[in-house]
Amino acid sequence: MTALLDVKQLSKSFGGLVAVNNVSFALEAGRITALIGPNGAGKTTCFNLVAGALRPTGGQVFFEGRPIENTPPELVCRMGIARTFQIVRPMRDMSVLENAMVGAFSWTTNVNEARSTAYESLESVGLAGKADARTDQLTLPDRKMLEAAKALSTRPKLLLLDEVMAGLRPTEAAGVVRVLQRLAEAGLTILLVEHVMRIVMEVASRVVVLHHGAKIAEGSPSEVAMDPRVLESYLGAGFHA
Amino acid sequence: MQKRFEGAPDIKPWLAGAMVFAILAVAGALANPYLISLMTIVLLFTFLGQSWNLMLGIGGQLSIGHALFVALGAYSVAVLDVKYGISPWIGLLLGMFIAGCAGAVLAWLSFRFEVRGIYFALLTIAAAEFARIMFSGWEFVGAMQGLFFPAPTNAIEFAMLRGDARFYYFVALALAALGIVGTELISRSYLGYVWRAMRDDEQAARALGVRTFRHKILVIAISAATAAVGGGILALVQGSIFPDSIMGMGPSVDVLIGPVVGGLGTTFGPLVGSLAAIPLNHLMGALGDSLRIPGLNNIAYGIVLVLVVWFLPDGIWPAMVRLSKAIRPPSRVWLPQPRKAEE
């Protein structure tokens, strides 16, 4: 079986700074994969390269076998890759429901169809009860979930989530984990950028670890957690499990 | 910025709007000639304000050179009518086409080279000034001498859009109503959602699959084409056009006063704003003349604008909506739900 997303020797440098260095990994359909690493490891850059927000300086990204590394973000989205932003970006003058409707207009021009899709998206992240609220009335975890709902309305095959758990309390994060698990059970492929290790262990079936822009490990959460290079990158040299 | 009323089955604004226009129609039948001509200008600038508002208030693209599109419509009507005796209806269509293309080309060039935001606004000024200077020297369109329509008659000729002041009042009224209905329909269609998303956060909109490049061009072309219609009628109402009277910075600013004072991005803002600003301008002009203080109208205009921006930064109309809601609380209030224990 070919991978849904295939990242091959991806590199990105900003001037002299190499943010992502020769990273390769593949995502299998229907799984939750996590991209982890300490701050500054290049996770978000890697993520922006896949989403089309940045162009790589080297390497390729294939989605369903088609190269997408030079495709602009709106077309990447229309091909079936939806993303969220690390810093939540609700459209502030629009209600929660209207925010969630925008994504649906990537595949329909029918307002009623968009509205019912938006309701479904909100429902699947547990926000249906707040559909008429203004976005500035939402709590942080709700805003994070609104970002996911907006992305879901585009009917993606692959959902890219950038640090949806960051800044959440453990109980709130547990709620998000349940939402992600339900989405994955429904057949959605998810790539998660995260640095809260505990959550990654719980939710991801596969983990890719970046450090200083390069991939240092890949495997199941338990394999990765035992990897000495991973421990070193997180905890410093000299630490051994 | 204040949220407009939205949601599908909400017919109250339509009813309120219909009532306002019924009153204006009756007023048009009864009012004296001075009031009629003043209100004609108010209604035309309501329509032009709608056009400008569509571009900035919904599409997020600032134009400070909207007079360019107004003038393209005005000149299309005037050249065809005055020089060839062709009906202004054709002129309006031609004007829409030319202005729409001009808007699209300007937008394409600008966004193609990543000129956006305030720099795009500067480009619109440059384009309008360029056109003004070009038209000032272009003999075919009358150059500085301008173009004069045939003297007004009392006989109403619908096919040639010719008639007395009252006739033009009703034309302007119909246009303003059309503008309001059109804006409301567009903002409730998928274009309204996509454009507002693009206005609020272009990068986020793109990530949700909005092809912002073509939507920016589309909203500017539509705005330009509607501005041309307003310009064509304005030329007929004024009976003559000159490059300086219709293309300079002045007309560009006149277009945006209504929506800015009335409420950016709102459907009724341009009407409310024009109703407030234009009569005030005329009143102060008359007062200035009688007191022999030239320019009093501009000073008053400036003061009112500053006061509105200071005290009602999102405009008069949203403030009116807030006031009516404060008097009669809305039925649909969202309150934070208590968090469930299991979370």
Short mmCIF file of C-alpha atoms in Angstrom, two decimals, chain B residues 15 30 32 39 53 66 75 104 121 134 152 180 206 220 226 230 253 264 267 277 280 331:
data_model
loop_
_atom_site.label_atom_id
_atom_site.label_comp_id
_atom_site.label_asym_id
_atom_site.label_seq_id
_atom_site.Cartn_x
_atom_site.Cartn_y
_atom_site.Cartn_z
CA LEU B 15 -39.01 44.50 6.55
CA LEU B 30 -44.31 65.14 -1.67
CA ASN B 32 -39.94 70.23 -2.42
CA MET B 39 -31.91 63.36 -1.43
CA ASN B 53 -18.23 48.98 1.23
CA HIS B 66 -12.95 54.75 -6.25
CA TYR B 75 -17.87 58.92 -19.10
CA ALA B 104 -9.71 43.46 -12.39
CA ALA B 121 -4.86 51.68 -1.66
CA MET B 134 -5.35 61.61 -19.03
CA PRO B 152 -33.35 68.61 -18.92
CA ILE B 180 -28.86 47.24 -0.34
CA ARG B 206 -6.14 30.24 2.16
CA ILE B 220 -12.75 44.48 -6.81
CA THR B 226 -21.31 48.78 -9.53
CA GLY B 230 -23.64 54.91 -9.79
CA VAL B 253 -13.38 60.67 -0.46
CA LEU B 264 -18.11 49.67 7.61
CA THR B 267 -25.69 46.75 4.76
CA ALA B 277 -23.02 63.49 6.10
CA LEU B 280 -24.74 68.37 6.84
CA SER B 331 -34.07 36.36 22.39
#
